[in-house]
Every structure is written in C-alpha cells, then in structure tokens.
Amino acid sequence: MKKDITSRTDIEFLVNQFYLKVRDDESLGPIFDQKFNVNWDTHLVKMYSFWESILFHTGTFNGNPMKKHKEVHQTCPFTQALFERWLHLFNETVNQNFEGEIANQAKVRALSIATVMQIKILYPSDPQQN
Ligand code: HEM
C-alpha cells in the first residue's frame, strides 16, 4: 500500500521524479533542455510551490502558467500529442509513488489544467488575443 501525498517533501519527490521522466523523454526532453534551455534549479522550486499551492492551498506560487506556455508555444509549438505524453508521464509518476485522495486530486488537477491550456493554446478563439 502506497502512502498519499501529505507534505512539501512528498511534492518535491513527486516533482523531481516527474521531471526526470520528462527530461528522459524523447519528445518532451528536448523542449526543456535544448529549445527552452530551462534552468532546473529555479524551475523545480517553482513547480514545488505550484503543486503545493494547488494541493495544500499554501498560496506560495505566484507565476502565470498560461502566459508562460503561450510564450513557450511561440518558440516551440505545442501539440495534442505532447500534452498527452506530459499527462501520461505525470499520472505514471503519481501512480508509481502515491495513492489516496490528494494523489487523485493531483491527477485530476493536472488533467483539467492541461485541458484548459490545450483549448487556449491550440484552439484560441481569437488568435490575436491569445
Ligand atoms: C506539453 C506539455 C508541457 C510542456 C512542453 C511544458 C513546458 C514548459 C516550459 C518550457 C516551461 C518554462 C520553464 C522556464 O521558465 O524556464 C514551463 C513552465 C511551467 N509549466 Fe509547463 N509545460 C507543459 C505542460 C504543463 C502543464 C499541464 C502544467 C500544469 C498542470 C504545467 C505547469 C507549468 C508551470 C506552473 C510553469 C511555470 C510557469 C511560470 O513561470 O509562471 N506545464 N512549462
């Protein structure tokens, strides 16, 4: 029986494991490491706060993911397949390490955010505005 996600330490573990898979993935890895040249020290800390804010309502994240991904999309266009791969790896990482109510919430929130991102980025109602 696996434990649920209950602390910042669990979130750090989950996020670290997830981005190891992302960096190792042949479709997602190059986006982060080559095209966008992500600074992992800052990105990972930001992602801990993002997930902590979502799952534990800490309010510690103050970024703007939609704006950021629209910028990323200009340099490196997103596709539905990339989002599906991202979600697959995220769900796999949660399932391999945790189970319980918060673990389920993490998967549900990832799906809903990824869905909204896809709609706004891949199917903008007004491309000038988006
Ligand atoms: C195809 C899927 C995705 C790709 C390729 C992708 C890629 C990226 C990249 C390149 C960055 C910029 C990192 C930097 O600042 O150097 C970023 C930031 C971020 N991503 Fe994603 N992303 C994806 C999906 C998602 C999803 C589904 C979520 C949320 C559930 C998410 C959450 C974030 C957050 C919170 C940031 C930081 C935003 C900020 O700085 O305000 N990403 N992503």
PDB file of C-alpha atoms and ligand atoms in Angstrom:
ATOM      1  CA  MET A   1       0.000   0.000   0.000  1.00  0.00           C
ATOM      2  CA  LYS A   2       1.425   3.361  -1.038  1.00  0.00           C
ATOM      3  CA  LYS A   3       1.019   6.499   1.031  1.00  0.00           C
ATOM      4  CA  ASP A   4      -0.839   9.636  -0.004  1.00  0.00           C
ATOM      5  CA  ILE A   5       0.847  12.968  -0.780  1.00  0.00           C
ATOM      6  CA  THR A   6       0.880  14.710   2.601  1.00  0.00           C
ATOM      7  CA  SER A   7       3.772  17.188   2.712  1.00  0.00           C
ATOM      8  CA  ARG A   8       6.035  19.545   0.789  1.00  0.00           C
ATOM      9  CA  THR A   9       8.665  16.777   0.921  1.00  0.00           C
ATOM     10  CA  ASP A  10       6.272  14.429  -0.908  1.00  0.00           C
ATOM     11  CA  ILE A  11       5.605  17.118  -3.512  1.00  0.00           C
ATOM     12  CA  GLU A  12       9.323  17.713  -4.018  1.00  0.00           C
ATOM     13  CA  PHE A  13       9.811  13.978  -4.513  1.00  0.00           C
ATOM     14  CA  LEU A  14       6.907  13.738  -6.975  1.00  0.00           C
ATOM     15  CA  VAL A  15       8.035  16.760  -8.988  1.00  0.00           C
ATOM     16  CA  ASN A  16      11.664  15.570  -9.091  1.00  0.00           C
ATOM     17  CA  GLN A  17      10.640  12.098 -10.266  1.00  0.00           C
ATOM     18  CA  PHE A  18       8.286  13.547 -12.866  1.00  0.00           C
ATOM     19  CA  TYR A  19      10.853  15.891 -14.415  1.00  0.00           C
ATOM     20  CA  LEU A  20      13.450  13.094 -14.515  1.00  0.00           C
ATOM     21  CA  LYS A  21      10.990  11.251 -16.777  1.00  0.00           C
ATOM     22  CA  VAL A  22      10.270  14.419 -18.781  1.00  0.00           C
ATOM     23  CA  ARG A  23      13.981  15.088 -19.371  1.00  0.00           C
ATOM     24  CA  ASP A  24      14.461  11.485 -20.413  1.00  0.00           C
ATOM     25  CA  ASP A  25      11.524  11.551 -22.831  1.00  0.00           C
ATOM     26  CA  GLU A  26      12.431  11.878 -26.488  1.00  0.00           C
ATOM     27  CA  SER A  27       9.560  14.227 -27.357  1.00  0.00           C
ATOM     28  CA  LEU A  28       9.396  16.380 -24.178  1.00  0.00           C
ATOM     29  CA  GLY A  29      13.037  16.330 -23.036  1.00  0.00           C
ATOM     30  CA  PRO A  30      14.485  18.435 -25.878  1.00  0.00           C
ATOM     31  CA  ILE A  31      11.835  21.138 -25.381  1.00  0.00           C
ATOM     32  CA  PHE A  32      13.038  21.745 -21.837  1.00  0.00           C
ATOM     33  CA  ASP A  33      16.743  21.066 -22.275  1.00  0.00           C
ATOM     34  CA  GLN A  34      17.511  22.249 -25.797  1.00  0.00           C
ATOM     35  CA  LYS A  35      14.855  24.554 -27.217  1.00  0.00           C
ATOM     36  CA  PHE A  36      13.958  26.359 -23.992  1.00  0.00           C
ATOM     37  CA  ASN A  37      17.143  25.712 -22.036  1.00  0.00           C
ATOM     38  CA  VAL A  38      15.302  25.563 -18.724  1.00  0.00           C
ATOM     39  CA  ASN A  39      17.151  26.457 -15.533  1.00  0.00           C
ATOM     40  CA  TRP A  40      16.242  23.385 -13.489  1.00  0.00           C
ATOM     41  CA  ASP A  41      17.199  24.898 -10.131  1.00  0.00           C
ATOM     42  CA  THR A  42      14.609  27.636 -10.478  1.00  0.00           C
ATOM     43  CA  HIS A  43      12.046  25.632 -12.484  1.00  0.00           C
ATOM     44  CA  LEU A  44      11.864  22.789  -9.959  1.00  0.00           C
ATOM     45  CA  VAL A  45      11.464  25.129  -6.975  1.00  0.00           C
ATOM     46  CA  LYS A  46       8.717  26.953  -8.875  1.00  0.00           C
ATOM     47  CA  MET A  47       6.985  23.646  -9.589  1.00  0.00           C
ATOM     48  CA  TYR A  48       7.137  22.609  -5.907  1.00  0.00           C
ATOM     49  CA  SER A  49       5.339  25.830  -4.997  1.00  0.00           C
ATOM     50  CA  PHE A  50       2.865  25.415  -7.871  1.00  0.00           C
ATOM     51  CA  TRP A  51       1.794  21.948  -6.746  1.00  0.00           C
ATOM     52  CA  GLU A  52       1.895  22.880  -3.072  1.00  0.00           C
ATOM     53  CA  SER A  53      -0.439  25.804  -3.784  1.00  0.00           C
ATOM     54  CA  ILE A  54      -2.799  23.568  -5.748  1.00  0.00           C
ATOM     55  CA  LEU A  55      -2.900  20.627  -3.356  1.00  0.00           C
ATOM     56  CA  PHE A  56      -2.407  22.327   0.029  1.00  0.00           C
ATOM     57  CA  HIS A  57      -3.646  25.866  -0.750  1.00  0.00           C
ATOM     58  CA  THR A  58      -0.434  27.467   0.501  1.00  0.00           C
ATOM     59  CA  GLY A  59      -0.546  30.400  -1.925  1.00  0.00           C
ATOM     60  CA  THR A  60       3.219  30.135  -2.395  1.00  0.00           C
ATOM     61  CA  PHE A  61       3.118  30.128  -6.208  1.00  0.00           C
ATOM     62  CA  ASN A  62       2.952  33.475  -7.955  1.00  0.00           C
ATOM     63  CA  GLY A  63       3.721  32.626 -11.587  1.00  0.00           C
ATOM     64  CA  ASN A  64       1.476  32.789 -14.626  1.00  0.00           C
ATOM     65  CA  PRO A  65       1.469  29.377 -16.310  1.00  0.00           C
ATOM     66  CA  MET A  66      -0.905  30.345 -19.126  1.00  0.00           C
ATOM     67  CA  LYS A  67       1.206  33.348 -20.135  1.00  0.00           C
ATOM     68  CA  LYS A  68       4.398  31.286 -19.833  1.00  0.00           C
ATOM     69  CA  HIS A  69       3.089  28.456 -22.015  1.00  0.00           C
ATOM     70  CA  LYS A  70       1.846  30.884 -24.659  1.00  0.00           C
ATOM     71  CA  GLU A  71       5.410  32.224 -24.789  1.00  0.00           C
ATOM     72  CA  VAL A  72       6.807  28.706 -24.993  1.00  0.00           C
ATOM     73  CA  HIS A  73       4.329  27.955 -27.796  1.00  0.00           C
ATOM     74  CA  GLN A  74       5.827  30.797 -29.900  1.00  0.00           C
ATOM     75  CA  THR A  75       9.282  29.187 -29.851  1.00  0.00           C
ATOM     76  CA  CYS A  76       8.213  25.617 -29.667  1.00  0.00           C
ATOM     77  CA  PRO A  77       4.651  24.843 -30.783  1.00  0.00           C
ATOM     78  CA  PHE A  78       2.633  22.549 -28.515  1.00  0.00           C
ATOM     79  CA  THR A  79       0.666  19.644 -29.938  1.00  0.00           C
ATOM     80  CA  GLN A  80      -2.065  17.446 -28.517  1.00  0.00           C
ATOM     81  CA  ALA A  81       0.389  14.525 -28.569  1.00  0.00           C
ATOM     82  CA  LEU A  82       2.850  16.475 -26.368  1.00  0.00           C
ATOM     83  CA  PHE A  83       0.130  17.231 -23.830  1.00  0.00           C
ATOM     84  CA  GLU A  84      -0.951  13.587 -23.845  1.00  0.00           C
ATOM     85  CA  ARG A  85       2.634  12.475 -23.240  1.00  0.00           C
ATOM     86  CA  TRP A  86       3.036  15.039 -20.423  1.00  0.00           C
ATOM     87  CA  LEU A  87      -0.139  13.762 -18.753  1.00  0.00           C
ATOM     88  CA  HIS A  88       0.819  10.137 -19.231  1.00  0.00           C
ATOM     89  CA  LEU A  89       4.174  10.709 -17.507  1.00  0.00           C
ATOM     90  CA  PHE A  90       2.592  12.769 -14.732  1.00  0.00           C
ATOM     91  CA  ASN A  91      -0.071  10.136 -13.967  1.00  0.00           C
ATOM     92  CA  GLU A  92       2.522   7.363 -14.161  1.00  0.00           C
ATOM     93  CA  THR A  93       4.749   9.191 -11.651  1.00  0.00           C
ATOM     94  CA  VAL A  94       1.857   9.727  -9.228  1.00  0.00           C
ATOM     95  CA  ASN A  95       0.678   6.114  -9.553  1.00  0.00           C
ATOM     96  CA  GLN A  96       4.152   4.669  -9.046  1.00  0.00           C
ATOM     97  CA  ASN A  97       4.725   6.559  -5.812  1.00  0.00           C
ATOM     98  CA  PHE A  98       1.477   7.561  -4.129  1.00  0.00           C
ATOM     99  CA  GLU A  99      -2.158   6.656  -3.671  1.00  0.00           C
ATOM    100  CA  GLY A 100      -5.044   8.355  -1.928  1.00  0.00           C
ATOM    101  CA  GLU A 101      -7.299  11.381  -2.118  1.00  0.00           C
ATOM    102  CA  ILE A 102      -4.592  14.011  -2.658  1.00  0.00           C
ATOM    103  CA  ALA A 103      -2.804  11.795  -5.177  1.00  0.00           C
ATOM    104  CA  ASN A 104      -6.077  11.537  -7.110  1.00  0.00           C
ATOM    105  CA  GLN A 105      -6.569  15.283  -6.865  1.00  0.00           C
ATOM    106  CA  ALA A 106      -3.107  15.854  -8.338  1.00  0.00           C
ATOM    107  CA  LYS A 107      -4.075  13.784 -11.396  1.00  0.00           C
ATOM    108  CA  VAL A 108      -7.477  15.451 -11.763  1.00  0.00           C
ATOM    109  CA  ARG A 109      -5.962  18.947 -11.490  1.00  0.00           C
ATOM    110  CA  ALA A 110      -3.187  18.114 -13.971  1.00  0.00           C
ATOM    111  CA  LEU A 111      -5.798  16.898 -16.460  1.00  0.00           C
ATOM    112  CA  SER A 112      -8.011  19.945 -16.022  1.00  0.00           C
ATOM    113  CA  ILE A 113      -5.144  22.455 -16.302  1.00  0.00           C
ATOM    114  CA  ALA A 114      -3.689  20.642 -19.325  1.00  0.00           C
ATOM    115  CA  THR A 115      -7.150  20.640 -20.934  1.00  0.00           C
ATOM    116  CA  VAL A 116      -7.620  24.380 -20.430  1.00  0.00           C
ATOM    117  CA  MET A 117      -4.084  25.038 -21.717  1.00  0.00           C
ATOM    118  CA  GLN A 118      -4.763  22.985 -24.825  1.00  0.00           C
ATOM    119  CA  ILE A 119      -8.006  24.818 -25.542  1.00  0.00           C
ATOM    120  CA  LYS A 120      -6.432  28.241 -25.037  1.00  0.00           C
ATOM    121  CA  ILE A 121      -3.193  27.484 -26.870  1.00  0.00           C
ATOM    122  CA  LEU A 122      -4.167  25.038 -29.613  1.00  0.00           C
ATOM    123  CA  TYR A 123      -7.656  26.388 -30.319  1.00  0.00           C
ATOM    124  CA  PRO A 124      -7.589  30.108 -29.467  1.00  0.00           C
ATOM    125  CA  SER A 125     -10.969  31.712 -30.135  1.00  0.00           C
ATOM    126  CA  ASP A 126      -9.160  34.895 -31.156  1.00  0.00           C
ATOM    127  CA  PRO A 127      -5.581  34.178 -32.208  1.00  0.00           C
ATOM    128  CA  GLN A 128      -4.712  37.896 -31.850  1.00  0.00           C
ATOM    129  CA  GLN A 129      -5.787  37.874 -28.220  1.00  0.00           C
ATOM    130  CA  ASN A 130      -4.157  34.567 -27.405  1.00  0.00           C
TER     131      ASN A 130
HETATM  132  C1  HEM B   1       3.194  19.595 -23.441  1.00  0.00           C
HETATM  133  C2  HEM B   1       3.185  19.883 -22.146  1.00  0.00           C
HETATM  134  C3  HEM B   1       4.066  20.925 -21.488  1.00  0.00           C
HETATM  135  C4  HEM B   1       5.291  21.423 -21.862  1.00  0.00           C
HETATM  136  C5  HEM B   1       6.137  21.044 -23.075  1.00  0.00           C
HETATM  137  C6  HEM B   1       5.656  22.432 -20.887  1.00  0.00           C
HETATM  138  C7  HEM B   1       6.810  23.202 -20.928  1.00  0.00           C
HETATM  139  C8  HEM B   1       7.123  24.218 -20.056  1.00  0.00           C
HETATM  140  C9  HEM B   1       8.248  25.116 -20.187  1.00  0.00           C
HETATM  141  C10 HEM B   1       9.298  25.064 -21.310  1.00  0.00           C
HETATM  142  C11 HEM B   1       8.197  25.999 -19.158  1.00  0.00           C
HETATM  143  C12 HEM B   1       9.144  27.183 -18.911  1.00  0.00           C
HETATM  144  C13 HEM B   1      10.179  26.853 -17.906  1.00  0.00           C
HETATM  145  C14 HEM B   1      11.052  28.055 -17.612  1.00  0.00           C
HETATM  146  O1  HEM B   1      10.562  29.045 -17.084  1.00  0.00           O
HETATM  147  O2  HEM B   1      12.228  28.023 -17.912  1.00  0.00           O
HETATM  148  C15 HEM B   1       7.045  25.651 -18.357  1.00  0.00           C
HETATM  149  C16 HEM B   1       6.666  26.291 -17.199  1.00  0.00           C
HETATM  150  C17 HEM B   1       5.654  25.881 -16.378  1.00  0.00           C
HETATM  151  N1  HEM B   1       4.825  24.790 -16.594  1.00  0.00           N
HETATM  152 FE1  HEM B   1       4.736  23.667 -18.262  1.00  0.00          FE
HETATM  153  N2  HEM B   1       4.677  22.516 -19.932  1.00  0.00           N
HETATM  154  C18 HEM B   1       3.688  21.608 -20.259  1.00  0.00           C
HETATM  155  C19 HEM B   1       2.530  21.366 -19.559  1.00  0.00           C
HETATM  156  C20 HEM B   1       2.245  21.854 -18.314  1.00  0.00           C
HETATM  157  C21 HEM B   1       1.071  21.527 -17.531  1.00  0.00           C
HETATM  158  C22 HEM B   1      -0.053  20.583 -17.983  1.00  0.00           C
HETATM  159  C23 HEM B   1       1.194  22.211 -16.343  1.00  0.00           C
HETATM  160  C24 HEM B   1       0.259  22.241 -15.143  1.00  0.00           C
HETATM  161  C25 HEM B   1      -0.504  21.224 -14.790  1.00  0.00           C
HETATM  162  C26 HEM B   1       2.432  22.972 -16.389  1.00  0.00           C
HETATM  163  C27 HEM B   1       2.904  23.810 -15.396  1.00  0.00           C
HETATM  164  C28 HEM B   1       3.928  24.721 -15.545  1.00  0.00           C
HETATM  165  C29 HEM B   1       4.191  25.808 -14.606  1.00  0.00           C
HETATM  166  C30 HEM B   1       3.453  26.092 -13.308  1.00  0.00           C
HETATM  167  C31 HEM B   1       5.278  26.533 -15.122  1.00  0.00           C
HETATM  168  C32 HEM B   1       5.923  27.789 -14.513  1.00  0.00           C
HETATM  169  C33 HEM B   1       5.104  28.982 -15.012  1.00  0.00           C
HETATM  170  C34 HEM B   1       5.640  30.319 -14.567  1.00  0.00           C
HETATM  171  O3  HEM B   1       6.856  30.526 -14.570  1.00  0.00           O
HETATM  172  O4  HEM B   1       4.821  31.166 -14.243  1.00  0.00           O
HETATM  173  N3  HEM B   1       3.041  22.739 -17.612  1.00  0.00           N
HETATM  174  N4  HEM B   1       6.413  24.572 -18.927  1.00  0.00           N
END
